[in-house]
Amino acid sequence: LDKLTLLITGVRIIDPAQGVDQPGDILVRNGVIESCGPAASVGGATVIRGDGLVASPGFIDLHTHLREPGFEDKETVASGTAAAARGGFTTLCCMPNTNPPIDSAAIVEFIKLQAEVAGPIHVYPIGTVTRGRAGQELADMAELAQAGAVGFSDDGAPVADGHLMQTALAYAADLGLPVIDHCEDPRLSRDGAIHDGWVASRLGLPGWPAAAEETMIARDIALAELTGGHAHIAHLTTAAGAELVRQAKRRGIHVTAEVTPHHLTMSEEWLMGIHGPAGAVAPLGTDAYDTRAKVNPPLRPAGNPALLAAALREGVIDAIATDHAPHTVLDKSLPMEEAAFGISVLETAFGSLMGLVHEGLLDLPTLVHRLTVGPASVLGKRFAEYATLKAGTPADIVLFDPEATWTVDTREFASKGTNTPLDGATMKGRVVLTMAGGQIAYDGMTTTEVTK
Ligand SMILES: [Zn+2]
Ligand SMILES: [Zn+2]
């Protein structure tokens, strides 16, 4: 399906960039939104009946691990973008902890080429802060920016050296790009596999305390103030961290933050197979714990997700980012200390987040905002056109059914990573169609609903 004329009829249009939440039709021609709102009529268009569905701008993910080059057994650009399409994401920013890492123009260009071959989903590489992601000397940030990197991060690791972070923020400011920090003081988190709480005590494991994250957030805010640079806090997990961001924004410091679907919906109990507020214990077979819930930074105490949802609702946290971190089954079939960190998130993100809407913790337009306008604003003004359904902008559109219930089955994932504790979970809210640049990237509608 290439650059067709498409007419989506009778949808609820949610476009937070324009403050729109109303029923209407959307006409797409030559990859561009031609009109959005009052009923359009046009000959020769493929009609998509959107009754009962919501249309919004395609979701933008600031934080995806596509694993290519180097770890193609975990994910590739092709499998990761297919997973994105199924999850409603039309734009991905991919993290540079590949092998080799994204620390040169050649690797940026390689990933962009792989994405073009893979399909219509937009992929924007993030360059490393330091050469080889080794934390010793700065990468050639100007070269990376020139090649198309949209930010800088050593994600997986923090920029532990404060002076390096200061210099990186100053250079990135000249380039107009953010430094995205994985906030973890390694001297405080040490070898912690999970949060420094009751589960760590129960399992006799060293804990990764919230302070290891919060001290780093405080440092980055101070350095952003010192340099005038833009510090973006990756996967923020604590209310105290959010409070630091709130105060910094109030003082006019250029700091932004993201939160993941899992930190918004899961707590450390999930490591013991205990899901949900009622404390229901999911069957775990013979395992005493669930390494699929091991992530970095770790899932925090029960009660924490609601605090993060409040910070997201208020806009202290700008964006939802998946931190999609696919791994092989072998990487996770290890003792808790040795299992890889990360969850495969792209295909469950929207369903998880709709849980917050159904619980009344977030309203739907705000959720859409934090998946579109929020992340676009972190990336800069040139991304605004990807975060709206305004006439004349690229046709990046997601159609979803907020009421549809479905069961997560990782055997159906497009991602190579089946590492999620949500396998078998029932969700309410499902993506049914994803369009990027006017091309259909994922079609989960029955054929009878798409007519010529
Ligand atoms: Zn990280
Ligand atoms: Zn990450």
Coordinates of C-alpha atoms and ligand atoms in Angstrom, one line a residue:
L1 CA 0.0 0.0 0.0
D2 CA 1.9 3.0 -1.3
K3 CA 0.9 6.6 -0.8
L4 CA -2.8 5.9 -1.4
T5 CA -5.6 8.3 -0.9
L6 CA -7.2 7.2 2.3
L7 CA -10.3 8.4 4.0
I8 CA -10.9 7.6 7.7
T9 CA -14.5 8.2 8.5
G10 CA -16.4 8.7 11.7
V11 CA -13.6 8.7 14.2
R12 CA -13.1 10.6 17.5
I13 CA -10.2 12.8 16.6
I14 CA -7.9 13.6 19.5
D15 CA -5.2 16.1 18.5
P16 CA -3.8 17.7 21.6
A17 CA -1.5 20.0 19.5
Q18 CA -4.6 21.8 18.2
G19 CA -6.7 21.2 21.4
V20 CA -9.1 19.1 19.3
D21 CA -11.2 16.3 20.7
Q22 CA -14.2 15.9 18.4
P23 CA -15.8 13.5 15.9
G24 CA -14.8 13.8 12.2
D25 CA -13.1 12.4 9.2
I26 CA -9.5 12.5 8.1
L27 CA -8.4 12.6 4.4
V28 CA -4.9 11.5 3.5
R29 CA -3.4 12.1 0.1
N30 CA 0.2 11.6 -1.1
G31 CA 1.4 10.9 2.4
V32 CA 0.0 14.2 3.8
I33 CA -3.0 15.0 5.9
E34 CA -5.2 16.9 3.5
S35 CA -8.1 17.6 5.8
C36 CA -9.1 16.7 9.4
G37 CA -12.4 17.5 11.0
P38 CA -15.7 18.0 9.2
A39 CA -16.8 15.2 6.9
A40 CA -14.8 15.1 3.7
S41 CA -15.9 13.4 0.5
V42 CA -13.5 12.3 -2.3
G43 CA -13.6 9.8 -5.1
G44 CA -11.3 6.8 -5.4
A45 CA -10.2 6.8 -1.8
T46 CA -9.7 3.7 0.3
V47 CA -12.2 4.1 3.1
I48 CA -11.4 3.1 6.6
R49 CA -14.5 3.1 8.8
G50 CA -13.5 4.4 12.2
D51 CA -16.8 4.0 14.1
G52 CA -16.0 3.5 17.8
L53 CA -12.4 4.3 17.2
V54 CA -10.1 7.1 18.2
A55 CA -7.6 8.7 15.7
S56 CA -4.6 10.5 17.1
P57 CA -1.1 11.5 15.8
G58 CA 1.2 8.5 15.7
F59 CA 3.1 8.0 18.9
I60 CA 6.7 9.2 19.3
D61 CA 9.1 7.1 21.4
L62 CA 12.1 8.9 22.7
H63 CA 13.8 5.7 24.0
T64 CA 13.9 2.4 22.1
H65 CA 16.6 -0.2 21.9
L66 CA 16.7 -1.6 18.4
R67 CA 19.9 -3.6 19.1
E68 CA 21.2 -3.3 15.6
P69 CA 24.1 -3.4 14.8
G70 CA 25.6 -6.1 17.0
F71 CA 22.8 -7.8 18.8
E72 CA 20.5 -8.9 16.0
D73 CA 19.5 -12.0 18.0
K74 CA 17.7 -9.6 20.4
E75 CA 16.1 -7.3 17.8
T76 CA 16.8 -5.7 14.4
V77 CA 15.7 -2.4 12.9
A78 CA 13.1 -4.4 10.9
S79 CA 11.7 -6.4 13.8
G80 CA 11.7 -3.3 16.2
T81 CA 9.9 -1.1 13.7
A82 CA 7.3 -3.8 13.1
A83 CA 6.8 -4.0 16.8
A84 CA 6.5 -0.2 16.9
A85 CA 3.9 -0.2 14.2
R86 CA 1.8 -2.8 16.1
G87 CA 2.1 -0.5 19.2
G88 CA 1.0 2.7 17.5
F89 CA 4.5 4.2 17.4
T90 CA 5.4 6.0 14.1
T91 CA 8.6 7.6 15.3
L92 CA 11.4 5.9 17.3
C93 CA 14.6 7.4 18.7
C94 CA 17.0 4.5 19.1
M95 CA 19.6 4.3 21.8
P96 CA 23.3 3.9 20.9
N97 CA 24.3 1.0 23.1
T98 CA 24.8 -1.2 20.0
N99 CA 28.0 -2.9 18.9
P100 CA 29.7 -0.9 17.6
P101 CA 27.9 1.9 19.5
I102 CA 26.4 4.9 17.6
D103 CA 29.5 7.1 18.0
S104 CA 30.2 7.8 14.4
A105 CA 28.4 9.2 11.3
A106 CA 28.8 5.8 9.6
I107 CA 26.7 4.0 12.2
V108 CA 24.0 6.8 12.2
E109 CA 23.8 6.4 8.4
F110 CA 23.7 2.6 8.6
I111 CA 20.7 2.7 11.0
K112 CA 18.9 5.3 8.9
L113 CA 19.4 3.1 5.8
Q114 CA 18.2 -0.1 7.6
A115 CA 15.1 1.9 8.7
E116 CA 14.4 3.0 5.1
V117 CA 14.6 -0.6 3.9
A118 CA 12.4 -1.8 6.8
G119 CA 9.4 0.4 6.1
P120 CA 7.6 3.7 6.8
I121 CA 8.3 4.0 10.6
H122 CA 10.6 6.9 11.2
V123 CA 13.8 6.1 13.0
Y124 CA 16.1 8.7 14.5
P125 CA 19.4 7.5 16.0
I126 CA 20.7 9.0 19.3
G127 CA 24.5 9.3 19.3
T128 CA 26.7 8.4 22.3
V129 CA 28.0 11.1 24.6
T130 CA 31.4 9.5 24.9
R131 CA 33.6 7.7 22.4
G132 CA 32.9 4.0 22.4
R133 CA 30.3 4.7 25.1
A134 CA 33.3 4.2 27.4
G135 CA 32.7 7.3 29.6
Q136 CA 36.3 8.6 29.1
E137 CA 36.3 11.3 26.3
L138 CA 33.5 13.0 24.4
A139 CA 32.4 11.5 21.0
D140 CA 32.5 13.8 18.0
M141 CA 29.1 15.3 18.8
A142 CA 29.1 17.7 15.9
E143 CA 29.8 14.9 13.4
L144 CA 26.9 12.9 15.0
A145 CA 24.5 15.8 14.8
Q146 CA 25.5 16.5 11.2
A147 CA 24.7 12.9 10.3
G148 CA 21.3 13.2 11.9
A149 CA 21.6 12.2 15.6
V150 CA 18.7 13.8 17.5
G151 CA 20.4 13.8 20.9
F152 CA 23.2 12.2 22.9
S153 CA 23.2 9.4 25.5
D154 CA 25.4 6.7 27.0
D155 CA 22.1 5.0 28.0
G156 CA 22.6 1.7 29.8
A157 CA 25.2 3.7 31.7
P158 CA 25.2 7.2 33.1
V159 CA 27.7 9.9 32.2
A160 CA 29.3 9.3 35.6
D161 CA 32.0 11.9 35.3
G162 CA 30.5 15.3 36.2
H163 CA 33.0 17.3 34.2
L164 CA 32.3 15.3 31.0
M165 CA 28.6 15.8 31.5
Q166 CA 29.2 19.6 31.9
T167 CA 31.2 19.7 28.7
A168 CA 28.7 17.5 26.8
L169 CA 25.8 19.8 27.9
A170 CA 27.7 22.8 26.6
Y171 CA 28.5 21.3 23.2
A172 CA 25.0 19.9 22.8
A173 CA 23.5 23.3 23.6
D174 CA 25.5 24.7 20.7
L175 CA 24.1 22.0 18.5
G176 CA 20.5 22.6 19.8
L177 CA 20.2 19.0 21.0
P178 CA 19.5 17.3 24.4
V179 CA 21.8 15.2 26.5
I180 CA 19.7 12.2 27.6
D181 CA 21.0 10.8 30.9
H182 CA 20.5 7.4 32.4
C183 CA 20.6 8.7 35.9
E184 CA 22.4 6.2 38.1
D185 CA 25.3 6.9 40.4
P186 CA 27.3 3.6 39.9
R187 CA 29.0 4.1 43.3
L188 CA 25.6 4.1 45.0
S189 CA 23.7 1.5 42.8
R190 CA 26.8 -0.8 42.9
D191 CA 25.8 -4.2 41.7
G192 CA 22.2 -3.8 42.5
A193 CA 19.9 -5.9 40.3
I194 CA 16.6 -4.7 41.8
H195 CA 15.2 -1.9 44.0
D196 CA 16.6 -1.6 47.5
G197 CA 13.4 -2.8 49.1
W198 CA 11.6 -5.8 50.6
V199 CA 12.1 -8.0 47.6
A200 CA 15.9 -7.4 47.6
S201 CA 15.9 -8.3 51.3
R202 CA 13.8 -11.4 50.8
L203 CA 16.0 -12.6 48.0
G204 CA 19.2 -11.6 49.8
L205 CA 20.3 -9.4 46.9
P206 CA 22.1 -6.0 47.0
G207 CA 19.6 -3.2 46.3
W208 CA 19.7 -0.3 43.8
P209 CA 18.4 2.6 45.9
A210 CA 16.3 5.6 44.7
A211 CA 19.0 7.9 46.0
A212 CA 21.4 6.6 43.3
E213 CA 19.0 8.1 40.7
E214 CA 17.9 11.2 42.6
T215 CA 21.5 12.4 43.3
M216 CA 22.3 12.1 39.6
I217 CA 19.1 14.0 38.6
A218 CA 20.1 16.8 41.0
R219 CA 23.6 16.9 39.5
D220 CA 22.3 17.1 35.9
I221 CA 20.0 19.9 36.8
A222 CA 22.8 21.8 38.4
L223 CA 24.9 21.3 35.3
A224 CA 22.1 22.3 32.9
E225 CA 21.8 25.5 34.9
L226 CA 25.5 26.1 34.8
T227 CA 25.9 25.5 31.0
G228 CA 22.5 26.5 29.7
G229 CA 22.3 23.1 28.1
H230 CA 19.3 20.8 27.8
A231 CA 19.3 17.8 30.2
H232 CA 16.7 15.2 29.5
I233 CA 16.2 12.7 32.3
A234 CA 15.6 9.2 30.9
H235 CA 13.2 6.8 32.6
L236 CA 12.5 8.8 35.8
T237 CA 11.2 6.5 38.5
T238 CA 10.8 8.4 41.8
A239 CA 8.5 11.1 43.2
A240 CA 11.5 12.8 44.7
G241 CA 13.2 12.9 41.3
A242 CA 10.0 14.4 39.8
E243 CA 10.1 17.0 42.5
L244 CA 13.6 18.0 41.6
V245 CA 12.5 18.4 37.9
R246 CA 9.4 20.4 39.0
Q247 CA 11.6 22.9 41.0
A248 CA 14.1 23.1 38.2
K249 CA 11.5 23.9 35.6
R250 CA 10.0 26.6 37.9
R251 CA 13.5 28.2 38.0
G252 CA 13.6 28.2 34.2
I253 CA 16.3 25.5 33.8
H254 CA 16.2 23.5 30.6
V255 CA 15.3 20.1 31.9
T256 CA 12.8 17.6 30.6
A257 CA 11.9 14.1 31.7
E258 CA 10.3 10.9 30.5
V259 CA 8.7 7.9 32.3
T260 CA 8.1 4.4 31.1
P261 CA 4.8 2.5 30.9
H262 CA 6.2 -0.1 33.3
H263 CA 7.3 2.3 36.0
L264 CA 3.8 3.9 35.7
T265 CA 2.0 0.5 36.2
M266 CA 4.3 -1.9 38.0
S267 CA 6.1 -2.1 41.3
E268 CA 8.8 -4.3 42.8
E269 CA 6.2 -6.9 43.8
W270 CA 6.1 -7.9 40.1
L271 CA 9.6 -9.4 40.6
M272 CA 7.9 -12.0 42.9
G273 CA 5.0 -12.6 40.4
I274 CA 2.6 -10.5 42.5
H275 CA 0.6 -8.3 40.1
G276 CA -2.0 -5.7 40.6
P277 CA -3.3 -3.7 43.5
A278 CA -5.2 -6.6 45.0
G279 CA -2.0 -8.5 45.4
A280 CA -3.1 -11.4 43.3
V281 CA -0.3 -13.9 42.8
A282 CA 0.1 -15.0 39.2
P283 CA 1.2 -18.6 38.6
L284 CA 4.9 -18.7 38.3
G285 CA 5.6 -22.4 37.8
T286 CA 8.5 -23.5 39.8
D287 CA 10.3 -20.1 39.7
A288 CA 10.5 -18.2 43.0
Y289 CA 10.8 -14.9 41.1
D290 CA 10.3 -13.4 37.7
T291 CA 13.4 -12.0 35.9
R292 CA 11.2 -10.6 33.2
A293 CA 10.4 -7.7 35.6
K294 CA 14.0 -6.9 36.1
V295 CA 14.7 -3.5 34.6
N296 CA 17.2 -0.7 35.0
P297 CA 16.3 1.6 36.8
P298 CA 14.3 -1.0 38.8
L299 CA 10.6 -1.2 39.6
R300 CA 10.1 0.8 42.8
P301 CA 7.7 0.3 45.7
A302 CA 3.9 -0.2 45.5
G303 CA 2.4 3.3 45.5
N304 CA 5.2 4.8 43.4
P305 CA 3.4 4.3 40.0
A306 CA 0.5 6.5 41.1
L307 CA 2.9 9.2 42.1
L308 CA 4.6 9.1 38.7
A309 CA 1.2 9.2 37.0
A310 CA 0.4 12.4 39.0
A311 CA 3.7 14.0 37.8
L312 CA 2.9 12.9 34.3
R313 CA -0.6 14.3 34.5
E314 CA 0.7 17.7 35.8
G315 CA 3.3 17.9 33.0
V316 CA 6.3 17.8 35.3
I317 CA 7.2 14.7 33.3
D318 CA 6.9 15.7 29.7
A319 CA 6.7 12.4 27.9
I320 CA 6.1 8.7 28.1
A321 CA 9.0 6.7 26.6
T322 CA 9.0 2.9 26.3
D323 CA 12.7 2.0 27.1
H324 CA 11.8 -1.0 24.9
A325 CA 14.6 -3.4 25.8
P326 CA 14.3 -6.7 24.0
H327 CA 16.4 -9.7 25.0
T328 CA 16.7 -13.4 24.1
V329 CA 15.0 -16.0 26.4
L330 CA 18.5 -17.1 27.4
D331 CA 19.5 -13.6 28.5
K332 CA 16.6 -13.8 31.0
S333 CA 16.8 -17.4 32.0
L334 CA 19.4 -16.8 34.7
P335 CA 19.5 -16.0 38.4
M336 CA 18.2 -12.6 39.3
E337 CA 21.7 -11.1 39.7
E338 CA 22.8 -12.3 36.3
A339 CA 19.7 -11.9 34.1
A340 CA 19.7 -9.0 31.6
F341 CA 17.9 -5.8 32.5
G342 CA 14.9 -4.8 30.4
I343 CA 11.4 -5.4 29.2
S344 CA 10.1 -5.7 25.6
V345 CA 7.5 -2.9 25.7
L346 CA 6.5 -1.5 22.3
E347 CA 3.5 -3.9 21.8
T348 CA 2.1 -3.6 25.3
A349 CA 2.8 0.1 26.0
F350 CA -0.6 1.4 24.8
G351 CA -2.6 -1.3 26.5
S352 CA -0.8 -0.7 29.8
L353 CA -1.3 3.0 29.6
M354 CA -5.0 2.7 28.8
G355 CA -5.2 0.9 32.2
L356 CA -4.3 4.3 33.8
V357 CA -7.1 5.9 31.8
H358 CA -9.7 3.3 32.8
E359 CA -8.6 3.7 36.4
G360 CA -9.1 7.5 36.2
L361 CA -5.5 8.4 36.8
L362 CA -5.1 10.0 33.4
D363 CA -7.6 11.4 30.8
L364 CA -7.3 10.2 27.2
P365 CA -6.3 13.5 25.6
T366 CA -3.5 13.9 28.2
L367 CA -2.3 10.4 27.5
V368 CA -2.2 11.1 23.8
H369 CA -0.4 14.4 24.5
R370 CA 2.4 12.7 26.5
L371 CA 2.9 10.2 23.6
T372 CA 3.0 12.9 20.9
V373 CA 3.4 16.6 21.7
G374 CA 5.4 15.8 24.8
P375 CA 8.1 13.8 23.2
A376 CA 8.2 16.0 20.1
S377 CA 8.8 19.0 22.3
V378 CA 11.8 17.3 23.9
L379 CA 13.3 16.7 20.4
G380 CA 12.7 20.3 19.3
K381 CA 10.5 22.5 17.1
R382 CA 11.1 20.6 13.9
F383 CA 9.4 17.6 15.3
A384 CA 6.1 19.4 16.0
E385 CA 4.7 18.4 12.5
Y386 CA 4.9 14.7 13.5
A387 CA 2.8 15.4 16.6
T388 CA -0.4 16.7 15.1
L389 CA -3.1 15.9 12.6
K390 CA -3.2 19.4 11.2
A391 CA -3.7 19.7 7.4
G392 CA -0.5 19.8 5.5
T393 CA 1.5 17.7 8.0
P394 CA 2.9 14.1 7.4
A395 CA 0.2 11.5 7.8
D396 CA 1.5 9.7 10.9
I397 CA -1.8 8.5 12.4
V398 CA -2.8 5.8 14.9
L399 CA -6.3 4.4 15.2
F400 CA -7.2 2.7 18.4
D401 CA -10.1 1.2 20.2
P402 CA -10.1 2.4 23.8
E403 CA -12.6 -0.3 24.9
A404 CA -11.4 -3.4 23.1
T405 CA -10.1 -6.1 25.5
W406 CA -7.3 -8.5 24.5
T407 CA -4.8 -10.8 26.0
V408 CA -1.1 -10.3 25.6
D409 CA 0.5 -13.3 23.8
T410 CA 4.2 -12.9 23.2
R411 CA 4.1 -15.6 20.5
E412 CA 2.3 -13.0 18.4
F413 CA 4.9 -10.3 19.0
A414 CA 6.7 -8.8 16.0
S415 CA 9.5 -7.9 18.4
K416 CA 12.2 -10.6 18.8
G417 CA 12.0 -9.9 22.5
T418 CA 9.3 -11.8 24.4
N419 CA 10.7 -10.7 27.7
T420 CA 7.7 -9.2 29.5
P421 CA 5.9 -10.0 32.7
L422 CA 2.7 -9.0 30.9
D423 CA 2.6 -12.2 28.9
G424 CA -1.0 -13.5 29.4
A425 CA -2.3 -10.3 30.9
T426 CA -5.7 -8.9 29.8
M427 CA -5.7 -5.4 28.6
K428 CA -8.4 -2.9 27.7
G429 CA -7.4 -0.6 24.8
R430 CA -5.8 -1.7 21.6
V431 CA -4.1 -0.2 18.5
V432 CA -5.9 -1.3 15.4
L433 CA -4.2 0.6 12.6
T434 CA -0.9 2.6 12.3
M435 CA 0.0 4.8 9.3
A436 CA 3.4 6.5 8.9
G437 CA 3.9 9.0 6.1
G438 CA 0.6 8.0 4.6
Q439 CA 1.6 4.3 4.4
I440 CA -0.1 1.7 6.4
A441 CA 2.5 0.2 8.7
Y442 CA 0.2 -2.0 10.7
D443 CA -3.4 -3.1 9.9
G444 CA -5.1 -4.9 12.7
M445 CA -8.6 -4.3 11.4
T446 CA -10.7 -7.1 9.8
T447 CA -10.7 -6.9 6.0
T448 CA -14.4 -6.2 5.9
E449 CA -13.8 -2.9 7.7
V450 CA -11.4 -1.7 5.0
T451 CA -13.3 -1.2 1.7
K452 CA -12.4 0.2 -1.6
Ligands
ZN1 ZN 18.7 3.5 30.8
ZN2 ZN 17.3 2.4 27.9

